[in-house]
CSV table of C-alpha atoms and ligand atoms in Angstrom, one decimal:
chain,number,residue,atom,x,y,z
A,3,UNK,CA,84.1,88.5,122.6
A,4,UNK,CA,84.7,85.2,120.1
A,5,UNK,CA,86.0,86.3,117.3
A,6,UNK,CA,86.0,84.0,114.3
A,7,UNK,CA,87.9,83.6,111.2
A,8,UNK,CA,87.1,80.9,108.6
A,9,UNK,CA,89.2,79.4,105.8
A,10,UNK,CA,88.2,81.8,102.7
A,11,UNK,CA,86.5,79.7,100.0
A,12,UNK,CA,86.7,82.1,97.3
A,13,UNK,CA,89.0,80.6,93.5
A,14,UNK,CA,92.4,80.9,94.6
A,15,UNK,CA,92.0,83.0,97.7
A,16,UNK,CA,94.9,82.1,100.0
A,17,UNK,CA,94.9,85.3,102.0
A,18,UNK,CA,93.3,84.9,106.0
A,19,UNK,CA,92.0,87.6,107.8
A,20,UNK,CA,94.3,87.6,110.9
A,21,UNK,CA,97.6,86.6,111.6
A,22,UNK,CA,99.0,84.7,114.4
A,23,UNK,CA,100.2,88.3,115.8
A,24,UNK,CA,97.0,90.0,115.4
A,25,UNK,CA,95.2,86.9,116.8
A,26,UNK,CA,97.9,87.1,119.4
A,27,UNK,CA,97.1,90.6,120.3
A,28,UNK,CA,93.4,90.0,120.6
A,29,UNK,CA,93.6,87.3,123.1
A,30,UNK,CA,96.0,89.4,125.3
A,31,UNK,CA,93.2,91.4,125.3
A,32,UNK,CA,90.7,88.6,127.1
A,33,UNK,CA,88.8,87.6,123.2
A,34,UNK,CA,88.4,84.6,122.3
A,35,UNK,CA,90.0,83.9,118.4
A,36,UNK,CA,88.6,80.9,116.8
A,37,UNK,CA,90.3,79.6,113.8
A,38,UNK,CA,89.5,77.1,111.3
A,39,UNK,CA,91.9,74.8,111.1
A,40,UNK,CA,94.6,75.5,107.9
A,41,UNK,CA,92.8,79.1,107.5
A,42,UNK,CA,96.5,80.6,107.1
A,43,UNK,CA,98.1,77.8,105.3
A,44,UNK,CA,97.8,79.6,102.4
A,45,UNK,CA,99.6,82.7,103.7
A,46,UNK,CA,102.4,80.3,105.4
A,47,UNK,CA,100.7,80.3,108.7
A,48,UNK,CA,100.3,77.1,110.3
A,49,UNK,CA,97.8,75.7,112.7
A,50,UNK,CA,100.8,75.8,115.2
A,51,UNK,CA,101.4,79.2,114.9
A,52,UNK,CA,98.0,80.2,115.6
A,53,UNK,CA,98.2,77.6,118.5
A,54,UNK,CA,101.1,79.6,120.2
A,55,UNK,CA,99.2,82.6,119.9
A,56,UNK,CA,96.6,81.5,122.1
A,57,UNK,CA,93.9,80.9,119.4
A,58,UNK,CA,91.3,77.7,119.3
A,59,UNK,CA,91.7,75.6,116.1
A,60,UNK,CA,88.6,74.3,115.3
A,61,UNK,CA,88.4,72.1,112.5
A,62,UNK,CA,85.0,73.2,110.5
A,63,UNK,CA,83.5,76.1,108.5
A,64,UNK,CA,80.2,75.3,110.7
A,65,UNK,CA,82.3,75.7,114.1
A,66,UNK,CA,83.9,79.1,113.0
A,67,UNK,CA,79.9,80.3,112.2
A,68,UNK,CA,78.0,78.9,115.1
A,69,UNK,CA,80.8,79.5,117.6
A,70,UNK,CA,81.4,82.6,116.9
A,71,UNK,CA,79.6,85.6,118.0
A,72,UNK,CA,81.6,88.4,115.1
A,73,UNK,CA,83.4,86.5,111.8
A,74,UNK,CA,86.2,88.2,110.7
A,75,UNK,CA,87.0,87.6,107.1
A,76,UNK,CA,88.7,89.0,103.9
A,77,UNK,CA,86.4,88.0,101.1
A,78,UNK,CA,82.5,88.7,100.8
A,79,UNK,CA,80.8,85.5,102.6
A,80,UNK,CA,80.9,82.6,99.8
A,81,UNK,CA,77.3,80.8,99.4
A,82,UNK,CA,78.5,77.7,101.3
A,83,UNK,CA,78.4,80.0,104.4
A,84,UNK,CA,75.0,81.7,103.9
A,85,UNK,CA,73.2,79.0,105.8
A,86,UNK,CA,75.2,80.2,108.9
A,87,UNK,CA,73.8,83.6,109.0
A,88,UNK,CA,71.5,84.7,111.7
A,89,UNK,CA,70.3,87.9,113.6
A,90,UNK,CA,72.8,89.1,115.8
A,91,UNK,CA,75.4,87.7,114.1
A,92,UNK,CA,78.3,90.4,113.2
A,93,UNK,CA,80.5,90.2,109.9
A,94,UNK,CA,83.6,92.7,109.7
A,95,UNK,CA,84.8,92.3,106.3
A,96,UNK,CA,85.1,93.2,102.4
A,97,UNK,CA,81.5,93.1,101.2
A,98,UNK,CA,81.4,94.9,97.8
A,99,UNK,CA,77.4,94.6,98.1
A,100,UNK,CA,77.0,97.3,94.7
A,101,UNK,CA,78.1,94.3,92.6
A,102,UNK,CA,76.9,91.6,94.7
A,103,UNK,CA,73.2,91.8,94.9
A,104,UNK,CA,72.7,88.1,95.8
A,105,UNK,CA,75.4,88.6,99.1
A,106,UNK,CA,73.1,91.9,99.8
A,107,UNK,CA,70.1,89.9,100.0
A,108,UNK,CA,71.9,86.7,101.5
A,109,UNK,CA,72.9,89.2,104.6
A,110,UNK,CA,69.2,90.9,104.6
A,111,UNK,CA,67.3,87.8,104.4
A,112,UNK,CA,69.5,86.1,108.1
A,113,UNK,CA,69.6,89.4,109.4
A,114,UNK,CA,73.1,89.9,109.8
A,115,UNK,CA,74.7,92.7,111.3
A,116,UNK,CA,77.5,93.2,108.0
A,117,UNK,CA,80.3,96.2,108.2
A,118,UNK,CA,82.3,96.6,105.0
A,119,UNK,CA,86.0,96.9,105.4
A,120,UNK,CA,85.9,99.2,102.1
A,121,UNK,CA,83.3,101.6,103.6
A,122,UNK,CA,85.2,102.4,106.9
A,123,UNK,CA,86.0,106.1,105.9
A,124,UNK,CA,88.7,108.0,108.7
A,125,UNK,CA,88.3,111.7,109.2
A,126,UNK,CA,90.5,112.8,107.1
A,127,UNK,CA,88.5,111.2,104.6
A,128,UNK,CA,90.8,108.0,103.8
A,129,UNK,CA,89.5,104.7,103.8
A,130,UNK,CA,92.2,102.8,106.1
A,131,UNK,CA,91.0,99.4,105.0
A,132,UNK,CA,90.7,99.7,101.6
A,133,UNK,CA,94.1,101.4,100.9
A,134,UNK,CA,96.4,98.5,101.9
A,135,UNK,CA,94.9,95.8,99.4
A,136,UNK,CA,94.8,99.0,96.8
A,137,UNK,CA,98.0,99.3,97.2
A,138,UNK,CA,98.9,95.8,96.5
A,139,UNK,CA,96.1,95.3,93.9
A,140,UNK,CA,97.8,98.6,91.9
A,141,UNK,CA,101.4,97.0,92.3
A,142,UNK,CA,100.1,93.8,91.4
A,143,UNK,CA,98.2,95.0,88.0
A,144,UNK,CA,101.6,96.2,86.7
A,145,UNK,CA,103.2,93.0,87.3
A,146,UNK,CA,100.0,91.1,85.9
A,147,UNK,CA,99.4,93.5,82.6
A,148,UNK,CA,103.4,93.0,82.0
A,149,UNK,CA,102.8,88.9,81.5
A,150,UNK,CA,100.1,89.3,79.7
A,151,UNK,CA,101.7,91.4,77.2
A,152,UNK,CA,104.1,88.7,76.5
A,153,UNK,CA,103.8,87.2,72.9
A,154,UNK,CA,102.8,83.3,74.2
A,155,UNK,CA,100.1,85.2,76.6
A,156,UNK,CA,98.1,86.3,73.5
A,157,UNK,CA,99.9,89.8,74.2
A,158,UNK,CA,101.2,92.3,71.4
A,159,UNK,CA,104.6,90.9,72.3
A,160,UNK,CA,105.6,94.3,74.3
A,161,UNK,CA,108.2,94.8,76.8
A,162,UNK,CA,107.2,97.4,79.0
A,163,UNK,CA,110.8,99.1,79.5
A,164,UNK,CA,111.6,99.0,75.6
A,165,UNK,CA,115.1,98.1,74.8
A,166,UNK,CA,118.3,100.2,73.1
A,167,UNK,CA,116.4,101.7,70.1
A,168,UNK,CA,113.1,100.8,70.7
A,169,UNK,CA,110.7,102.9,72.5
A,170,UNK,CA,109.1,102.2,75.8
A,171,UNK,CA,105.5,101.0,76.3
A,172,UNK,CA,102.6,103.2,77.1
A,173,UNK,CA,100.8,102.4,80.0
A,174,UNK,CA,97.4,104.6,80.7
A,175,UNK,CA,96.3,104.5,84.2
A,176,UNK,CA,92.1,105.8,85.1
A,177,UNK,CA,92.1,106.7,88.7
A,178,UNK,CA,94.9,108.6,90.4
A,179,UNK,CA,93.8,107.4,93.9
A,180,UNK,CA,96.4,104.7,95.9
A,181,UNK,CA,95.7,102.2,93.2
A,182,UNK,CA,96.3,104.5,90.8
A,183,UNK,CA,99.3,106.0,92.3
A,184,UNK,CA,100.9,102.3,93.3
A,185,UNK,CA,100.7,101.3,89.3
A,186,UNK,CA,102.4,104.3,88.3
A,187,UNK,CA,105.1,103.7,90.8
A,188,UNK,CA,105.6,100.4,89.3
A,189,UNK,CA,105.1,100.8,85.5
A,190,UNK,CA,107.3,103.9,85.9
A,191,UNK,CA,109.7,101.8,88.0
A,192,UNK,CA,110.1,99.4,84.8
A,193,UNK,CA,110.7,102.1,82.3
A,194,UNK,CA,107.2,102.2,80.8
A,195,UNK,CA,105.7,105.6,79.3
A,196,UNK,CA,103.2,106.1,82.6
A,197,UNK,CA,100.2,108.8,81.2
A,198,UNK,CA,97.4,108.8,84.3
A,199,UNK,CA,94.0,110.2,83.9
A,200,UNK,CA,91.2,111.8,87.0
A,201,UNK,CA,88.6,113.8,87.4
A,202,UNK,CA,90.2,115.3,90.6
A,203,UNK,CA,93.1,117.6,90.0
A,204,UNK,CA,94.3,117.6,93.1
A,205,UNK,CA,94.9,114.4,93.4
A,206,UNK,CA,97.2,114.5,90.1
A,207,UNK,CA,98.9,117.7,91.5
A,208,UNK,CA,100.4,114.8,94.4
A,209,UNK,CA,101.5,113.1,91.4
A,210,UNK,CA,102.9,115.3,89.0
A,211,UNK,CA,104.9,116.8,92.7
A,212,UNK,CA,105.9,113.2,93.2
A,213,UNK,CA,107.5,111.8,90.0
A,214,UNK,CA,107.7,115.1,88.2
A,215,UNK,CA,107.3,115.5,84.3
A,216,UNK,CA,108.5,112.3,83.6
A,217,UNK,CA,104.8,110.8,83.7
A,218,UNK,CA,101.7,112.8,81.8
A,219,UNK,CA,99.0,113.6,83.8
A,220,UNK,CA,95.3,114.8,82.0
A,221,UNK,CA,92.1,115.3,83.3
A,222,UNK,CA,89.9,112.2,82.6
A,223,UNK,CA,87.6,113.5,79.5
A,224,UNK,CA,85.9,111.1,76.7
A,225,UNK,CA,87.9,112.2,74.1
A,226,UNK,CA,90.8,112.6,75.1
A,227,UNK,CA,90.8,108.9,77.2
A,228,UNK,CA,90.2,107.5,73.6
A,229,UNK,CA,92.7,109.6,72.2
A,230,UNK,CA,95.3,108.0,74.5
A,231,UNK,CA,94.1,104.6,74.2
A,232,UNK,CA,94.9,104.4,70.4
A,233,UNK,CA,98.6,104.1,71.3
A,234,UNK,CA,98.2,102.3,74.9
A,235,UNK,CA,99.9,98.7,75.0
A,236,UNK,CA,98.6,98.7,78.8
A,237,UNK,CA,95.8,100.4,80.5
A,238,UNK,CA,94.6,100.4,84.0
A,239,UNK,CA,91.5,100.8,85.3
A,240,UNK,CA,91.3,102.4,88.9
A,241,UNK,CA,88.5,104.7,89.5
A,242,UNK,CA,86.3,104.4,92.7
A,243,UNK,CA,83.3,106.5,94.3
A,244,UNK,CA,83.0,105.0,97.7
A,245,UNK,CA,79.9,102.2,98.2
A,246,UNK,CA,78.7,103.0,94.4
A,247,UNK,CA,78.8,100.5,91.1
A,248,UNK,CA,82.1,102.1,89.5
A,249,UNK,CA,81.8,104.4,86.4
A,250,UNK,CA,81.8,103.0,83.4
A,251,UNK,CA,84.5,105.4,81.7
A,252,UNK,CA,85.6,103.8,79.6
A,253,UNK,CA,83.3,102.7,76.5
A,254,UNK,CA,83.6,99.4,74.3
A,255,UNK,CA,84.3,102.4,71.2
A,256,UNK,CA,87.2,103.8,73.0
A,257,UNK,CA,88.5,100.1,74.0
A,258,UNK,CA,88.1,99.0,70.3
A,259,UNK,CA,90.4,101.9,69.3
A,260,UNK,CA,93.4,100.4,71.4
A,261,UNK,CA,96.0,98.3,69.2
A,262,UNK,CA,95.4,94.6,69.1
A,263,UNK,CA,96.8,92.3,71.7
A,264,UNK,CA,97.2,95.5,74.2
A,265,UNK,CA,95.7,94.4,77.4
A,266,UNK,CA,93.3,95.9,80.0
A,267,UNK,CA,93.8,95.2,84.0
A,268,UNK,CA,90.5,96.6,85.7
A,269,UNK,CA,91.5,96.7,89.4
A,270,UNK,CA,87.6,98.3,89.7
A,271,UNK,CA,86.2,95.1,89.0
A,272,UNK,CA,85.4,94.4,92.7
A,273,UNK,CA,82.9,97.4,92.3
A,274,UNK,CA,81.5,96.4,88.3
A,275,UNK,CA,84.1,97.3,86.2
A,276,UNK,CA,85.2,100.9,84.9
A,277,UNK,CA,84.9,99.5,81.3
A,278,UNK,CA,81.7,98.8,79.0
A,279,UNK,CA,83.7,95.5,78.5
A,280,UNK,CA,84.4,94.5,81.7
A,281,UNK,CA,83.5,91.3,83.5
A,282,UNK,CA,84.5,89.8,86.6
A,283,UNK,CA,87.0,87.0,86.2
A,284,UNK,CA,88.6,84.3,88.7
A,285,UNK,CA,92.5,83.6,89.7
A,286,UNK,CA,91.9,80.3,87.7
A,287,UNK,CA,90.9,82.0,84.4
A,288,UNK,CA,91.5,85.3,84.9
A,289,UNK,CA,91.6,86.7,81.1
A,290,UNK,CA,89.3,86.7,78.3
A,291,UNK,CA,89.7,88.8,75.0
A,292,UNK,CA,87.1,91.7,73.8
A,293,UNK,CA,87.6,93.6,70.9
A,294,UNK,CA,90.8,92.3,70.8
A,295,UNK,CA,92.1,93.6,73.6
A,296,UNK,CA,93.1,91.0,76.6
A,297,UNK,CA,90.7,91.7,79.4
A,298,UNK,CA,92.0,91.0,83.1
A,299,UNK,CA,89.1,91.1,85.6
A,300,UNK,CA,90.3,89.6,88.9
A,301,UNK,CA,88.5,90.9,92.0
A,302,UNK,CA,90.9,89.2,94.9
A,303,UNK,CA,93.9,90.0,93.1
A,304,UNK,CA,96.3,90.5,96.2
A,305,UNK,CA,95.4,86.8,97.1
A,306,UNK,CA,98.6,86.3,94.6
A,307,UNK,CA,100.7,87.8,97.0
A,308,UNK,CA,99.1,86.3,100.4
A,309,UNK,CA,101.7,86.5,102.7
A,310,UNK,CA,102.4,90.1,102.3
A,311,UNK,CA,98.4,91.0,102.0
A,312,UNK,CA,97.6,89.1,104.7
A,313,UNK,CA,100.0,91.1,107.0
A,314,UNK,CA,98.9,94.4,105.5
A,315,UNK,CA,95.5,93.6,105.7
A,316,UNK,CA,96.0,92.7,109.5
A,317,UNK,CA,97.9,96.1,110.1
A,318,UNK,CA,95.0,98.1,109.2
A,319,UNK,CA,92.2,96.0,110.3
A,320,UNK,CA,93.0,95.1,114.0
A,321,UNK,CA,92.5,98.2,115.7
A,322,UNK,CA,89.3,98.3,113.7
A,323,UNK,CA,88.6,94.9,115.4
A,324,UNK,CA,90.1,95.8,118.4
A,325,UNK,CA,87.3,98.6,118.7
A,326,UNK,CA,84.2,96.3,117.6
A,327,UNK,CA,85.3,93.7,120.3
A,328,UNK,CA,86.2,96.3,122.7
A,329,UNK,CA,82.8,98.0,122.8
A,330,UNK,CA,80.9,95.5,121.3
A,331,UNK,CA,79.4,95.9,117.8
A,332,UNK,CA,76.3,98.0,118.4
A,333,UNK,CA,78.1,100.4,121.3
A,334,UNK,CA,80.9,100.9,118.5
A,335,UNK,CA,78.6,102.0,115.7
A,336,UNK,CA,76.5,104.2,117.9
A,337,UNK,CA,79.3,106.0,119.5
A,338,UNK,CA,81.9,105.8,116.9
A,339,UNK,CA,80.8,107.8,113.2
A,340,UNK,CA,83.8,106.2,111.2
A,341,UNK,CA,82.4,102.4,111.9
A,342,UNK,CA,78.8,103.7,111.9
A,343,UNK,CA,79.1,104.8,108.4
A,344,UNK,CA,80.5,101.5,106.9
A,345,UNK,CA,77.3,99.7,108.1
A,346,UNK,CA,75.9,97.6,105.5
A,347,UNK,CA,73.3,95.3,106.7
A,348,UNK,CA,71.4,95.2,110.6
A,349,UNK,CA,68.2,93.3,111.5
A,350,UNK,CA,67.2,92.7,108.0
A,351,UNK,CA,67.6,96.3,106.4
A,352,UNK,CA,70.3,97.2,103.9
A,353,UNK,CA,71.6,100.6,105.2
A,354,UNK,CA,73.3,102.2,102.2
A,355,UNK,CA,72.3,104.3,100.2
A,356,UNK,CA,74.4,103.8,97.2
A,357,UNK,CA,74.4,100.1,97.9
A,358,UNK,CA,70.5,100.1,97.7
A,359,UNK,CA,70.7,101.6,94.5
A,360,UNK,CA,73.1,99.5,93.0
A,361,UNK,CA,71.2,96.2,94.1
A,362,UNK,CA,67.5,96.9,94.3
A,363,UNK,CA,66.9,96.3,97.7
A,364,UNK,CA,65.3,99.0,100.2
A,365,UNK,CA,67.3,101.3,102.2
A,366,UNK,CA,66.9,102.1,105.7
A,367,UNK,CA,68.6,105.2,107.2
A,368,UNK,CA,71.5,103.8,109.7
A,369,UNK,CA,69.7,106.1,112.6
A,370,UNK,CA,66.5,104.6,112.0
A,371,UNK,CA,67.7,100.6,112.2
A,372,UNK,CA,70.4,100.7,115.6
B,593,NAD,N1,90.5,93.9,92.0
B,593,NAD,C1,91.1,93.8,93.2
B,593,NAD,O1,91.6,92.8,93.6
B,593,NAD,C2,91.1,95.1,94.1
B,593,NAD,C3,91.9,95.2,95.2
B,593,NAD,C4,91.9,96.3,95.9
B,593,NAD,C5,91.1,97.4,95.6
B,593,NAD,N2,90.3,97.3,94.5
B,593,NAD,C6,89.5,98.3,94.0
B,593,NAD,O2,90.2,99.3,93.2
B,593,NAD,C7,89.4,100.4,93.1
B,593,NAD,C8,90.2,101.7,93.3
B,593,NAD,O3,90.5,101.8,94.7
B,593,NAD,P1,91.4,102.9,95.2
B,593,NAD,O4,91.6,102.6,96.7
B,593,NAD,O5,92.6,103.2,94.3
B,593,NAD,O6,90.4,104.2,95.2
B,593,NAD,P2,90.8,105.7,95.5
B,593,NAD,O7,89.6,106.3,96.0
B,593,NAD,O8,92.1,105.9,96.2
B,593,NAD,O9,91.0,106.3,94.0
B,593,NAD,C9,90.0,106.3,93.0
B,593,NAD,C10,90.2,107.5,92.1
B,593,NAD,O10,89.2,107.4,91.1
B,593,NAD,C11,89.0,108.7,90.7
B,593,NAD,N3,87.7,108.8,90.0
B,593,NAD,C12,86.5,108.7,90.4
B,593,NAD,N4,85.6,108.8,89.4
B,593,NAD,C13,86.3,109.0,88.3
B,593,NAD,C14,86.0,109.3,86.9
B,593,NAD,N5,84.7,109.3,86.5
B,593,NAD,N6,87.0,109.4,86.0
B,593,NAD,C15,88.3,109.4,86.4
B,593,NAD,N7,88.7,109.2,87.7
B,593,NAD,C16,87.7,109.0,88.6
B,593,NAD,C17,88.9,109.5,92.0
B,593,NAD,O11,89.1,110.9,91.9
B,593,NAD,C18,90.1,108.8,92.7
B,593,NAD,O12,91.3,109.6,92.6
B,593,NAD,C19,88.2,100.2,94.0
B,593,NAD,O13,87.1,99.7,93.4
B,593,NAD,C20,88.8,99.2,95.0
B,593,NAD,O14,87.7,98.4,95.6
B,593,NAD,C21,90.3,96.1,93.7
C-alpha cells in the first residue's frame, strides 16, 4: 500500500506522524512511504533520514494527497488539504470531529474513509493511541501552568514547590484518567499540594494506591469542585467520555471563585473544553484571561515537545498502520472490532454516534455503510 504522510500545517505543530524507523519498518514490509519533503524537520528528522529508510521524498502537500492511496497524519486535516479529499481515500489520524464540525463535513462532503486515532478502543477498554500524547499533554500542562504562574506571565506570582516557610501551591486536577494521572506525577514531583477530582472511584483507588495520602483524592461533585477552587493557584482540566463534546464541569461561578491570577490548563480542549470558559487557543497565543483567571487552551500541546511525541506517537500507531496496510482498510475494519469502532467517516456518512450529535450531521450505523 502507499502510505503518505504530509508536513502538518497546524500553529506550531512540529510533530510528524512517522519516524524514519517506523517508516523503515513499513517498507521492509513491501509499502510504499511517501514523505513530504521537511515533514520531520520539526521533530529533528531530516529528509536524509527518511531517505535511508527507504522512503520517497516528495516535495508537495499535493503529491503526499494524490499519491497516496491512506495519509497518515497527527493533526485533524487543515483546510489547505480538504481539496485533496476523495472517495476511497483513507485518513488514519487524530480527528476530534465533536469539536470540529467543519472537518466532519469536509470528510463527509469528499467521501473520505477517516479513522480517528482517539477512537481506537483495545479490549481491555484502553485507547492505545490516545494515551501516549495524554501522557505527554498531562506532563506538559504542569510544566505550562508552572510559567504561567510566574509574576511577569500575568500569574499570581506562585512557585509551585513553596519555599522554607511558605506553603506549597495547590494544584486541582478534573480527570483521573492518564492525563490526569501524568499531572499529578509531575505537580507532585515539584512539591505542589496535588488534590485530583473523578466521577470514577476506581480509577482514584489506582491513585491514592500509587502516591498514597500525600495527594487528596474527592469524587468530582459541584460543590465541592468550587469549594476547592477558592484556594487553587493551578487547576487542570482532564476529563474525557470517548467520541463525545467533553463535560462542561466546571462552570464560569466556580472558575470566578478561584483567586486572581491562578491559572487554568484545559488539556480537554481538543474535545470543547471542560470549562464554561473555555476556548480553544493556538501555540502562538496560547492564553487569554477570564474572570481573572489565566486561561490556557492549547489543543496540540505535545507539539512543544516534538521529538519525544513524535516517537511515542509512532510507538503506538504503527502496528495500527501496520494492520490497515496489511489487510487493507476495509478488510481491517470488517474483520478487526477495535479499528471498526474508531470509524469516523466512509462514502459520505458520518458513522458516530456521539460525533453526529456533537456536530449536526446524520449518523449512519458502521454495519450499514462497509
Ligand atoms: N490538549 C492537548 O494537546 C491534548 C493532548 C492529548 C490528549 N488530550 C485530551 O485530554 C483529554 C483527557 O484524555 P485522557 O486520555 O486523560 O482521558 P482518560 O479517559 O484517560 O481520562 C478521563 C477521565 O475523565 C473522567 N471523567 C469523565 N467524565 C467526568 C466528569 N463528569 N467529572 C469528572 N471526571 C470525569 C473519567 O472517569 C476518566 O478518569 C481528552 O480530551 C484528550 O483528547 C488533549
Amino acid at each position: 500500500m502507499k502510505i503518505g504522510v504530509p508536513r502538518e500545517r497546524k500553529t506550531l505543530e512540529k510533530r510528524v506522524a512517522i519516524t524514519p524507523d517506523g517508516a523503515q519498518d513499513l517498507v521492509r514490509r513491501g509499502h510504499g512511504v511517501l514523505i513530504e519533503t521537511r515533514a520531520g524537520e520539526g521533530a529533528a528528522f531530516s529528509d536524509e533520514e527518511y531517505r535511508s529508510a527507504g522512503a520517497k521524498i516528495v516535495d508537495s502537500l499535493e503529491a503526499v494527497w494524490t499519491q497516496s492511496e491512506m495519509v497518515v497524519k497527527v493533526k485533524e486535516p487543515h483546510e489547505l488539504e480538504y481539496q485533496y479529499f476523495r472517495p476511497g481515500l483513507f485518513l488514519f489520524d487524530y480527528l476530534h470531529l465533536a469539536s470540529m464540525p467543519e472537518v466532519a463535513k469536509a470528510l463527509v462532503d469528499g467521501g473520505v474513509t477517516g479513522i480517528a486515532y482517539e477512537l481506537v478502543m483495545d479490549k481491555q477498554g484502553r485507547l492505545p493511541l490516545l494515551e501516549p500524547m495524554s501522557e505527554i499533554a498531562g506532563k506538559l500542562s504542569v510544566l505550562n501552568g508552572s510559567f504561567y504562574l510566574l509574576s511577569q506571565n500575568q500569574g499570581r506570582g506562585v512557585l509551585l514547590s513553596g519555599a522554607v516557610g511558605v506553603p506549597r501551591a495547590q494544584v486541582t486536577i478534573v480527570g483521573a484518567g492518564i492525563s490526569g494521572r501524568a499531572a499529578c506525577e509531575i505537580a507532585f514531583g515539584m512539591g505542589a499540594h496535588v488534590s485530583i477530582f473523578d466521577i470514577n472511584t476506581q480509577k482514584l483507588e489506582h491513585l491514592r494506591a500509587e502516591f498514597g495520602n500525600q495527594i487528596t483524592t474527592a469524587f468530582s461533585t459541584p460543590a465541592a469542585l468550587g469549594r476547592a477552587l477558592e484556594t487553587t493557584d493551578l487547576l487542570i482540566g482532564a476529563v474525557l467520555v470517548p467520541g463525545a463534546a467533553a463535560p462542561k464541569v466546571i462552570s464560569r461561578e466556580m472558575i470566578s471563585r478561584m483567586p486572581n491570577g491562578s491559572v487554568f490548563v484545559d488539556i480537554s480542549i481538543d474535545q470543547g473544553g471542560c470549562a464554561e470558559t473555555s476556548r480553544p487557543t493556538s501555540l502562538d497565543e496560547p492564553t487569554y484571561l477570564e474572570n481573572g483567571v489565566v486561561h490556557y487552551g492549547v489543543c496540540n500541546m505535545p507539539a512543544q515537545t516534538a521529538r519525544t511525541s513524535t516517537m511515542a506517537l509512532t510507538n503506538a500507531t504503527l502496528p495500527y498502520i501496520v494492520r490497515l496496510a496489511e489487510k487493507g482498510p476495509i478488510e481491517a475494519m470488517k474483520n478487526d472490532a477495535v479499528i471498526r469502532g474508531a470509524l469516523n467517516t466512509h462514502k459520505g456518512k458520518l458513522t458516530n454516534a456521539k460525533v453526529s450529535e456533537a456536530v449536526g450531521i446524520d449518523y449512519s450505523p458502521i454495519d450499514e455503510v462497509l
